[in-house]
Coordinates of C-alpha atoms in Angstrom, one line a residue:
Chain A
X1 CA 46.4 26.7 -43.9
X2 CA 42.9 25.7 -44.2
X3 CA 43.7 21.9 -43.2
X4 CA 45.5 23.2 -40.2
X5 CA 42.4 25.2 -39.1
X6 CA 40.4 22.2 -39.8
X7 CA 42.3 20.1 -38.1
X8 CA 42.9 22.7 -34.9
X9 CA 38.7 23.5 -34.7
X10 CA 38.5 19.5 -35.1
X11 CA 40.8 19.1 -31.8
X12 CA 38.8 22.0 -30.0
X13 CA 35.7 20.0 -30.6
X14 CA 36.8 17.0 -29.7
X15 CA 37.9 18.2 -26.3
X16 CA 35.2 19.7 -25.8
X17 CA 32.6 16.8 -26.6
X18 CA 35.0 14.5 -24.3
X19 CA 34.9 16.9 -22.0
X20 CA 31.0 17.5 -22.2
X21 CA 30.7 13.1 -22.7
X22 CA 32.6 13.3 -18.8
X23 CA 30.8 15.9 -17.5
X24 CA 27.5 13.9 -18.6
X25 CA 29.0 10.7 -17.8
X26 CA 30.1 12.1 -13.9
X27 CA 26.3 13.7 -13.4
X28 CA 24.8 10.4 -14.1
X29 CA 27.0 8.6 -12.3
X30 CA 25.9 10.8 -9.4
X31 CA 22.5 11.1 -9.9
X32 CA 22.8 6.9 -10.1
X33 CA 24.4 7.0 -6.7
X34 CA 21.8 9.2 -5.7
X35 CA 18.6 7.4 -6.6
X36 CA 20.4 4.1 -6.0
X37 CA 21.8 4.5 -2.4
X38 CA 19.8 7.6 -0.9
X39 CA 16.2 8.1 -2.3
X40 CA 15.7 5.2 -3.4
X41 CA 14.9 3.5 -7.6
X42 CA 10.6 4.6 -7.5
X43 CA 8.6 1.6 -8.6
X44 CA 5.1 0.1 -8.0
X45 CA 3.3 -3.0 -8.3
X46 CA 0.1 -3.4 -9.7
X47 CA -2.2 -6.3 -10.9
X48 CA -5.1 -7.9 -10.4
X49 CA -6.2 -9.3 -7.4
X50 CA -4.2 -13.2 -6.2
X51 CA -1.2 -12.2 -8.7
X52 CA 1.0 -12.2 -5.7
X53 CA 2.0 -8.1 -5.1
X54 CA 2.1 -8.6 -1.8
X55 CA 4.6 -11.6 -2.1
X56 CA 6.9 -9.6 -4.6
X57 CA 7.5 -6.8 -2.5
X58 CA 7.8 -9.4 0.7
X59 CA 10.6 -11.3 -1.7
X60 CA 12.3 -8.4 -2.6
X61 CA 12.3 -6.8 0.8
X62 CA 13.8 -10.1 1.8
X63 CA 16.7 -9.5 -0.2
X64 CA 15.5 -11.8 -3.1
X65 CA 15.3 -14.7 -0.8
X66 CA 13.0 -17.3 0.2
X67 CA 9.7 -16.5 1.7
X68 CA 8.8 -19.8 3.0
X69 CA 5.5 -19.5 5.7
X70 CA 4.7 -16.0 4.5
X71 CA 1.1 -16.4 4.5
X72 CA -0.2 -12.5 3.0
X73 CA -3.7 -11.8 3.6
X74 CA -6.0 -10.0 1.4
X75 CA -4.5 -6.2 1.0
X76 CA -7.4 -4.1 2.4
X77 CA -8.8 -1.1 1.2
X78 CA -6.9 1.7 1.2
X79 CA -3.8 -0.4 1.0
X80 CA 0.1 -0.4 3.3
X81 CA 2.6 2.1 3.3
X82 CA 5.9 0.2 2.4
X83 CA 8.9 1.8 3.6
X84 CA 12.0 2.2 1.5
X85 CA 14.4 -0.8 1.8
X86 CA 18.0 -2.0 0.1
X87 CA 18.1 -5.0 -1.6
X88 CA 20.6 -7.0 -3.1
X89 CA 19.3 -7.5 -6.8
X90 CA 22.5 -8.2 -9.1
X91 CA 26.3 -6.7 -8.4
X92 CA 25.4 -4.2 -5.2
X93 CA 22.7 -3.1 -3.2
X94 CA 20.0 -0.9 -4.6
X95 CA 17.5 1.3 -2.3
X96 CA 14.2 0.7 -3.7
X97 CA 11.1 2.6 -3.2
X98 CA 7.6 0.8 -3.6
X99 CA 5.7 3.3 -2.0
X100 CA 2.7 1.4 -1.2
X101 CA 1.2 -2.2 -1.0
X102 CA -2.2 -1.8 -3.0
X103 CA -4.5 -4.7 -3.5
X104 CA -5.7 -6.4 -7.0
X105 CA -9.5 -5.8 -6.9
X106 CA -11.8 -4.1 -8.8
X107 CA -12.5 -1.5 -6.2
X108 CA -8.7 -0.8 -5.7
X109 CA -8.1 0.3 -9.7
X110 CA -10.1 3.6 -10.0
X111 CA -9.4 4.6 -5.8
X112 CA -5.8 3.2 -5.0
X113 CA -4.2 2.4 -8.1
X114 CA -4.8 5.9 -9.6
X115 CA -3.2 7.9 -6.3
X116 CA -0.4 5.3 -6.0
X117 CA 0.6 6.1 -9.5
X118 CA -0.5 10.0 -8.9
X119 CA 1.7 10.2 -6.0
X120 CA 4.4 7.8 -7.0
X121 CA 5.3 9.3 -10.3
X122 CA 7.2 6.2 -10.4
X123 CA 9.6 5.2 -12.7
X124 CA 9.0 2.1 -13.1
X125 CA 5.7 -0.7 -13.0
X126 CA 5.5 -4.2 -12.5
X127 CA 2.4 -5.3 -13.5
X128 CA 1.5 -9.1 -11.7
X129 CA -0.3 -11.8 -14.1
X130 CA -1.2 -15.5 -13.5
X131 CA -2.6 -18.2 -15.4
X132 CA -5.7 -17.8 -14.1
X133 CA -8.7 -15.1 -14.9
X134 CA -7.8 -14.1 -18.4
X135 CA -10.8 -11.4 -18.1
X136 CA -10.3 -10.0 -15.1
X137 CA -6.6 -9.6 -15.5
X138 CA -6.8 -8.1 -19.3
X139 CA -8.9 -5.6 -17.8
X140 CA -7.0 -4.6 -15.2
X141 CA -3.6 -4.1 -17.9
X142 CA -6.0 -2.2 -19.6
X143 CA -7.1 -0.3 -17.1
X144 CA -3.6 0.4 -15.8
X145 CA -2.4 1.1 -19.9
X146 CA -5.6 3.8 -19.8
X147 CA -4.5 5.3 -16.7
X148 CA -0.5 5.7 -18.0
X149 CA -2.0 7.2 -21.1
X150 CA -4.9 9.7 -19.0
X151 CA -1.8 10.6 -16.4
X152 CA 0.8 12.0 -18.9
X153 CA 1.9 14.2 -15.7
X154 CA 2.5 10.7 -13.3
X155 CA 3.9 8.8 -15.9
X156 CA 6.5 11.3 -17.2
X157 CA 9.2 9.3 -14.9
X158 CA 8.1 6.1 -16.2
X159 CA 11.1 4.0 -18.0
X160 CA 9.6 0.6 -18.0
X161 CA 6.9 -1.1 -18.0
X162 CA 7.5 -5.2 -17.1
X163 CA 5.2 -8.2 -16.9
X164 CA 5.6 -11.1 -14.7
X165 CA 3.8 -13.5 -15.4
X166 CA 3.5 -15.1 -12.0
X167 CA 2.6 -18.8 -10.3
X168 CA 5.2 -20.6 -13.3
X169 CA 5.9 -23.3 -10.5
X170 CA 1.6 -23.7 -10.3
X171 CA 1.3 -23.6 -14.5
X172 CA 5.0 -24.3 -16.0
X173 CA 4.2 -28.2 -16.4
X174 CA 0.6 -27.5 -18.3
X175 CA 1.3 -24.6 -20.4
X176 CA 3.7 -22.2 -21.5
X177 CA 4.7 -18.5 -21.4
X178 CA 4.0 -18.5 -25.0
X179 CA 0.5 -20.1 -24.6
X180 CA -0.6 -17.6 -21.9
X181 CA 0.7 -15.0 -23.6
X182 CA -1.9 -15.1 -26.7
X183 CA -4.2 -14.2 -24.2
X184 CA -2.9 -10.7 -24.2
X185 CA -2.0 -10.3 -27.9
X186 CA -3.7 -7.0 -28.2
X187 CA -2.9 -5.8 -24.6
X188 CA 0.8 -6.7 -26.0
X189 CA 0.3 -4.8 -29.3
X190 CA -1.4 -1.8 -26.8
X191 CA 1.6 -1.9 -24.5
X192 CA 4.0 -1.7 -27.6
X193 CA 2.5 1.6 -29.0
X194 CA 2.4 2.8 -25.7
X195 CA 6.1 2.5 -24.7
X196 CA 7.3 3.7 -28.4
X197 CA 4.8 6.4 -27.9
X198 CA 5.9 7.5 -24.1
X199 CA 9.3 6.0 -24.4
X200 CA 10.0 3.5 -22.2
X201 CA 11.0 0.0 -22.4
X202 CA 8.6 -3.2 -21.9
X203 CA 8.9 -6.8 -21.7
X204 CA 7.4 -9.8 -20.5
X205 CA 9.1 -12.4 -18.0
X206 CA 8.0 -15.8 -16.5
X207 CA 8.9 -17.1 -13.1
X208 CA 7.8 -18.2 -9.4
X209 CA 8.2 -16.1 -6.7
X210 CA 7.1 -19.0 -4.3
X211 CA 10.6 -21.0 -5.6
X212 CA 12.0 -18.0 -7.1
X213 CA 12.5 -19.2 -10.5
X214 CA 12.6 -16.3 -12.8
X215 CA 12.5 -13.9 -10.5
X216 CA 15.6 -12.6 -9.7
X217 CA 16.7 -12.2 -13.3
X218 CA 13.6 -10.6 -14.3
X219 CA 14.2 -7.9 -11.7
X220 CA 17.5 -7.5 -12.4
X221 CA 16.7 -6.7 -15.5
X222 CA 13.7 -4.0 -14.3
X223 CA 15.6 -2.3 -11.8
X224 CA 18.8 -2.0 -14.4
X225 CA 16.3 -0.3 -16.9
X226 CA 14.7 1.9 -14.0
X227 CA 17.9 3.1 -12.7
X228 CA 19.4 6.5 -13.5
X229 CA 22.8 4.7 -15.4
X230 CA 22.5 1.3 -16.7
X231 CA 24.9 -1.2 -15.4
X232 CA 24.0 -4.3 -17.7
X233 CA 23.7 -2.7 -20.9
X234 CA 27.4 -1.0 -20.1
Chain B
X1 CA -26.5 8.9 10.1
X2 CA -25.8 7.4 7.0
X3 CA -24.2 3.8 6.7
X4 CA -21.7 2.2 4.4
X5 CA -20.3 -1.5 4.4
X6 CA -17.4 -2.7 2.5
X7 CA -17.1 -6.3 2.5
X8 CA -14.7 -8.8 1.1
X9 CA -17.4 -10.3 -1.4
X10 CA -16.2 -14.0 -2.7
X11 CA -19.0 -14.6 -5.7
X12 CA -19.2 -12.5 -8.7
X13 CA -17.2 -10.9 -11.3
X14 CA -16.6 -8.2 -8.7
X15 CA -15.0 -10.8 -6.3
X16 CA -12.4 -9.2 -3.3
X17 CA -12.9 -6.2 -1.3
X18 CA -15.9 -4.0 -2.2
X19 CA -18.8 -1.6 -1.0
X20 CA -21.8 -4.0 -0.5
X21 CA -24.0 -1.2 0.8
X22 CA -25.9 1.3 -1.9
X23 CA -23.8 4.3 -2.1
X24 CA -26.2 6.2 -4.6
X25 CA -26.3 9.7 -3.0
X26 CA -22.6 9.6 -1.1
X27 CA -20.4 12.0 -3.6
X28 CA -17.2 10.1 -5.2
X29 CA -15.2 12.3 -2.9
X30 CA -17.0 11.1 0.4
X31 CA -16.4 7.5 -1.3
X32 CA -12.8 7.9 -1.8
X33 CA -12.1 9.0 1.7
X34 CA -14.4 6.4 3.4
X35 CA -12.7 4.0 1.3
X36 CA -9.1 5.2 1.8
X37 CA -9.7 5.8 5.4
X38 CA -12.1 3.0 6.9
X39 CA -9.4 0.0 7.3
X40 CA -7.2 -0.1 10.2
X41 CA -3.8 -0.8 8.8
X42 CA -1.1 -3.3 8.7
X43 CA -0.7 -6.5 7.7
X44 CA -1.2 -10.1 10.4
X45 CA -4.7 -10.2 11.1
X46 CA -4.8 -13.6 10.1
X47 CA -2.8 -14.5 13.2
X48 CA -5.2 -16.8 15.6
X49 CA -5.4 -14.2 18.3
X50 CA -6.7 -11.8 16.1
X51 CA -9.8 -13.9 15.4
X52 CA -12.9 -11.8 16.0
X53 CA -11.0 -8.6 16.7
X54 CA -12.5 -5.3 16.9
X55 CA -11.6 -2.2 15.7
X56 CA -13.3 1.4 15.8
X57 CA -11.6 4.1 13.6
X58 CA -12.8 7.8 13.2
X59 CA -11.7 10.4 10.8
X60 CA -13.1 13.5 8.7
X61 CA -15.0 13.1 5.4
X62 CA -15.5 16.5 4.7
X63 CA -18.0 18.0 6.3
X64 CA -18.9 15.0 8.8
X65 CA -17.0 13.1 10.9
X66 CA -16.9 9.2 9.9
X67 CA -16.2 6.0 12.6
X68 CA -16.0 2.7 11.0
X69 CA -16.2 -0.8 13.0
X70 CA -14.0 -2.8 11.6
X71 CA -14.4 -6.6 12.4
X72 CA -11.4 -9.7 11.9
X73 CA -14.1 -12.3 9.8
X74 CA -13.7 -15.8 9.4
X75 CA -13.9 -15.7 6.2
X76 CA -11.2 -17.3 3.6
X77 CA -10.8 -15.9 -0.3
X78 CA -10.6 -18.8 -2.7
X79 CA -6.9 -19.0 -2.0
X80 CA -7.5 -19.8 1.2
X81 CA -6.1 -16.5 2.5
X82 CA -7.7 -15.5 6.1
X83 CA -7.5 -12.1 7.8
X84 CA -10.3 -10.8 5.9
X85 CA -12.3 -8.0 7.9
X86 CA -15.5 -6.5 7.4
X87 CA -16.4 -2.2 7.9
X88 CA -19.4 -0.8 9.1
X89 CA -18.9 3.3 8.7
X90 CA -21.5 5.2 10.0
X91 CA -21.0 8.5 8.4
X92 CA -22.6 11.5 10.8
X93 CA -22.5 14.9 11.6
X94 CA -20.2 16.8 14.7
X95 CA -22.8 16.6 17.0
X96 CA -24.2 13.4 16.3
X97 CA -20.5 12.3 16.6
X98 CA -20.1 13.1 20.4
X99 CA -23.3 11.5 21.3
X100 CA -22.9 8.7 19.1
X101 CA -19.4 7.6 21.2
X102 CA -20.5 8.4 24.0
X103 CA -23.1 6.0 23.8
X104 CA -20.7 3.6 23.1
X105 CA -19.2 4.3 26.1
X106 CA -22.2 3.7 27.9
X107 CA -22.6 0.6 26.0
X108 CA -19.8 -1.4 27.8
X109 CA -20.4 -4.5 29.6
X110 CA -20.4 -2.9 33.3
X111 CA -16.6 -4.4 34.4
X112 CA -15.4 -2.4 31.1
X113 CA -17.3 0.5 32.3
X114 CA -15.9 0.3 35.9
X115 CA -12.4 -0.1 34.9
X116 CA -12.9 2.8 32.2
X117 CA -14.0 4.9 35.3
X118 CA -10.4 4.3 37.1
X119 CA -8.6 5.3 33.2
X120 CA -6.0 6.8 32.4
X121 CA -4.6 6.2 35.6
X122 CA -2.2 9.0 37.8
X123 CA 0.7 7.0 36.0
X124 CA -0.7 6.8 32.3
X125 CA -1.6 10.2 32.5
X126 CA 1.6 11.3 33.2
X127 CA 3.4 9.5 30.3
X128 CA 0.4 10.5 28.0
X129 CA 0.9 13.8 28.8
X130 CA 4.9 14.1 29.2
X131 CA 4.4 12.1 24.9
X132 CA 1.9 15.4 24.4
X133 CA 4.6 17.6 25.6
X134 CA 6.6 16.7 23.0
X135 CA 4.1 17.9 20.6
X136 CA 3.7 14.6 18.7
X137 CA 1.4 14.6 15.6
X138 CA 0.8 11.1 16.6
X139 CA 0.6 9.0 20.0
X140 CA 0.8 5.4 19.8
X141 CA -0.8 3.6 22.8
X142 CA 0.2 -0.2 23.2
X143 CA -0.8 -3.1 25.2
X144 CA 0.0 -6.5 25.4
X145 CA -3.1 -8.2 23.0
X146 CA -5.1 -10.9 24.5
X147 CA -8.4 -11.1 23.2
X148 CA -11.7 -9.0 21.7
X149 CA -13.3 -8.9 25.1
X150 CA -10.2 -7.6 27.2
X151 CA -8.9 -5.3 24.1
X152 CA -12.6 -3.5 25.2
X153 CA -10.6 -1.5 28.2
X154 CA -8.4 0.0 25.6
X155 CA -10.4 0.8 23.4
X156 CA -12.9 2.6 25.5
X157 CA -9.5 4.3 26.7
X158 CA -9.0 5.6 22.9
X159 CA -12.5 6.7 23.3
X160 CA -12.4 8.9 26.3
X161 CA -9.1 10.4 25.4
X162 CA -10.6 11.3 22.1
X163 CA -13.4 12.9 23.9
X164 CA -11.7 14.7 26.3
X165 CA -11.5 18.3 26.3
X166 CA -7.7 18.6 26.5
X167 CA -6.9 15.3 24.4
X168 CA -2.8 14.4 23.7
X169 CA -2.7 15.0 20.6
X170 CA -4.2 17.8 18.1
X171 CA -7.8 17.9 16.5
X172 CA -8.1 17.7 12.9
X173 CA -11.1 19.8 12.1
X174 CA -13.4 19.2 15.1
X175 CA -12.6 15.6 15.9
X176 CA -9.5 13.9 17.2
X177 CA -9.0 10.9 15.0
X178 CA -8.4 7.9 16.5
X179 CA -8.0 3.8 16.0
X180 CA -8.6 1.2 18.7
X181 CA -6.4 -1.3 17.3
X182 CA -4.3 -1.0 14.2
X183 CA -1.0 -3.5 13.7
X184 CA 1.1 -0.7 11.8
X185 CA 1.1 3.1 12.9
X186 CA 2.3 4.5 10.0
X187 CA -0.8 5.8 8.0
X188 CA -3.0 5.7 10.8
X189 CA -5.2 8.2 13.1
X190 CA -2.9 10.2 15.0
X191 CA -4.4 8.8 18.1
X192 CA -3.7 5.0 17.6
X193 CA -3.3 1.6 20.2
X194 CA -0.9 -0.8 18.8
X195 CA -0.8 -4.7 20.7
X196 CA 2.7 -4.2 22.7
X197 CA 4.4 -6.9 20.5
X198 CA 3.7 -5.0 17.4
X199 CA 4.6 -1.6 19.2
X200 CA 8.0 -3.1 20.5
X201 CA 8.9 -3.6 16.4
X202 CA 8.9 0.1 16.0
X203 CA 11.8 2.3 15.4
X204 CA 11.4 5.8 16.7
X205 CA 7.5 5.7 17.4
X206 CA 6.0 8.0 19.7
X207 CA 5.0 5.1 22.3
X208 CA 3.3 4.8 24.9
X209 CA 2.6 1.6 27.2
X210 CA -0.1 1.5 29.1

């Protein structure tokens, strides 16, 4: 008797997690088509100044392809409004939503950085480095890690947390990723606590967005993470 | 009147855009706003007929009104990147505001000033005002962009329509913001002149040619 009330409550439950797992899976597949197609996968790019923000969101806005003759000036204070755009980054088109061009310098971290991120809430950042101006560019992580940790209420969105190292075309036959990279071993250990701390996933990619090497994968990978359901991990 | 400058500075550690006037006694807030506010937006001014442009932009900053000059350098960062301008924000109060761009006015080389006196024309006023019926927030003016000098007209345009006692669109606080020239009207003063081949790229602006 008992093993047929086991096995009856052990149906009942079953059906009910599948049904709860299909419920869950349908919401998220909504709220996926939501973000994805209507509002639009929140992001925003910082780093210091030359890192090439301004080219990134140019390459993406032109649908991951070349930019040949884009000649960016010097973002201005107070930065551009970037409208929402699709782009084709992987096995569909994703609306993406950078909210604002910002520039690199000094000036820019404590004034335009802190409202983009304020007003973003985004749930993603790409964060721009080159091989150039180790100081200036470890500050400016840092500066961007303080902010994420002072800004609890902005960041509580925030899923992931990439690096591009930027310019491989300019630095790929002197150095390597690995070379640059111990540059920013303790911004890397900082960035580590941080995302086990907050929750959200980092990583570090290489690439060119002037021949596009690196790119594309690398923001595949981003915008999968930032998305509201996963398509490469599924 | 106080002044501020920001600057794109090229030596230093603190190399790029920056405030290279003293700014001991301005509050952070005043700072902010200035900072946020003083830059006519969009992207292009390293185009060669922007060379030398001028722009004049006013806007609140709390308590005082604010009108920066905004000037297309020559200037090139160490990437060689051009478009680089330069602000000059005089930061006042109302009634030094009037008086201040109304000098400006007078200030005019005197074919400005006599085709200002002939502005908005029967025709332009018409379109302004059939754009103000609509009850806009903003009102894009554009003309076809030739060069500093001849950009002048419009801009004293911006100036008198601003100053005018019934202007198109509404006050913000006690001043009608404006920008002479901007290359993007999104973000910008809600009284704004575009260069016509910019204006013709926008979807759904309220636009008016003069």
């Amino acid at each position: 008797m008992s093993s047929i009330l086991d096995t009856l409550i052990t149906v009942i439950l079953g059906t009910i997690t599948a049904v709860g797992r299909t419920v869950t899976e349908g919401v998220a597949a909504i709220q996926d088509f939501f973000y994805v197609k209507v509002s639009g996968v929140s992001f925003i790019v910082l780093g210091a100044r030359q890192t090439g923000k301004t080219t990134l969101i140019e390459w993406l806005r032109h649908n991951a392809g070349s930019i040949e003759g884009f000649e960016p000036e010097p973002t201005a204070a107070g930065g551009e409004v970037v409208d929402d755009f699709s782009a084709q980054l992987g096995d569909g088109y994703l609306k993406l939503k950078p909210h604002r061009d910002v520039g690199g310098e000094y000036a820019m971290w404590e004034t335009d950085w802190v409202e983009l991120f304020r007003t973003a809430q985004p749930n993603g950042i790409i964060f721009l480095i080159d091989h150039t101006d180790v100081h200036l560019q470890k500050d400016a992580l840092n500066f961007v890690m303080q902010m994420i940790e002072d800004e609890p209420q902005s960041a509580r969105h925030l899923k992931a947390f990439y690096i591009l190292v930027n310019k491989s075309d300019l630095w790929g036959a002197d150095t390597t990723l690995d070379q640059i990279l111990q540059n920013y071993r303790n911004e890397q250990k900082r960035l580590r606590a941080l995302a086990a701390r907050l929750g959200f996933k980092w990583s570090v990619y290489e690439g060119s967005l002037m021949t596009g090497k690196g790119v594309k994968h690398a923001m595949r990978q981003f915008f999968d993470a930032i998305r509201p359901r996963s398509r490469l991990a599924s | 009147m106080r002044q501020l400058v920001i600057e794109y500075v090229l030596e230093g550690h603190r190399r790029g855009y920056d405030f290279t006037s003293p700014t001991a006694g301005f509050a952070d807030e005043v700072l902010r706003t200035v900072w946020r506010s003083a830059m006519p937006r969009g992207q292009g001014w390293n185009a060669p007929v922007y060379a030398g442009a001028r722009a004049l932009k006013s806007f609140l900053v709390g308590d005082f009104a604010a009108v920066s000059q905004v000037t297309v350098t020559d200037q090139r960062d160490d990437s060689g990147r051009g478009g680089i301008r330069r602000a000059v924000v005089d930061v006042m109060t109302f009634s030094e505001y009037t008086a201040y761009l109304e000098e400006r006015l007078r200030a005019y080389p005197a074919d400005v000033q006599a085709a200002l006196e002939r502005l908005p024309t029967l025709a332009q006023r018409a379109r302004i005002m059939n754009r103000a019926m609509k009850q806009s927030k903003q009102l894009v003016l554009a003309q076809a962009y030739d060069s500093p000098r001849a950009w002048q007209v419009v801009e004293g345009l911006v100036i008198k329509l601003a100053l005018s006692p019934f202007p198109p669109v509404p006050r913000s606080g006690r001043i009608v913001p404006f920008t002479t020239l901007a290359l993007d009207h999104r973000d910008e003063s809600a009284l704004v002149a575009l260069p016509a081949a910019r204006a013709r790229q926008l979807k759904g602006a309220p636009v008016v040619y003069l």
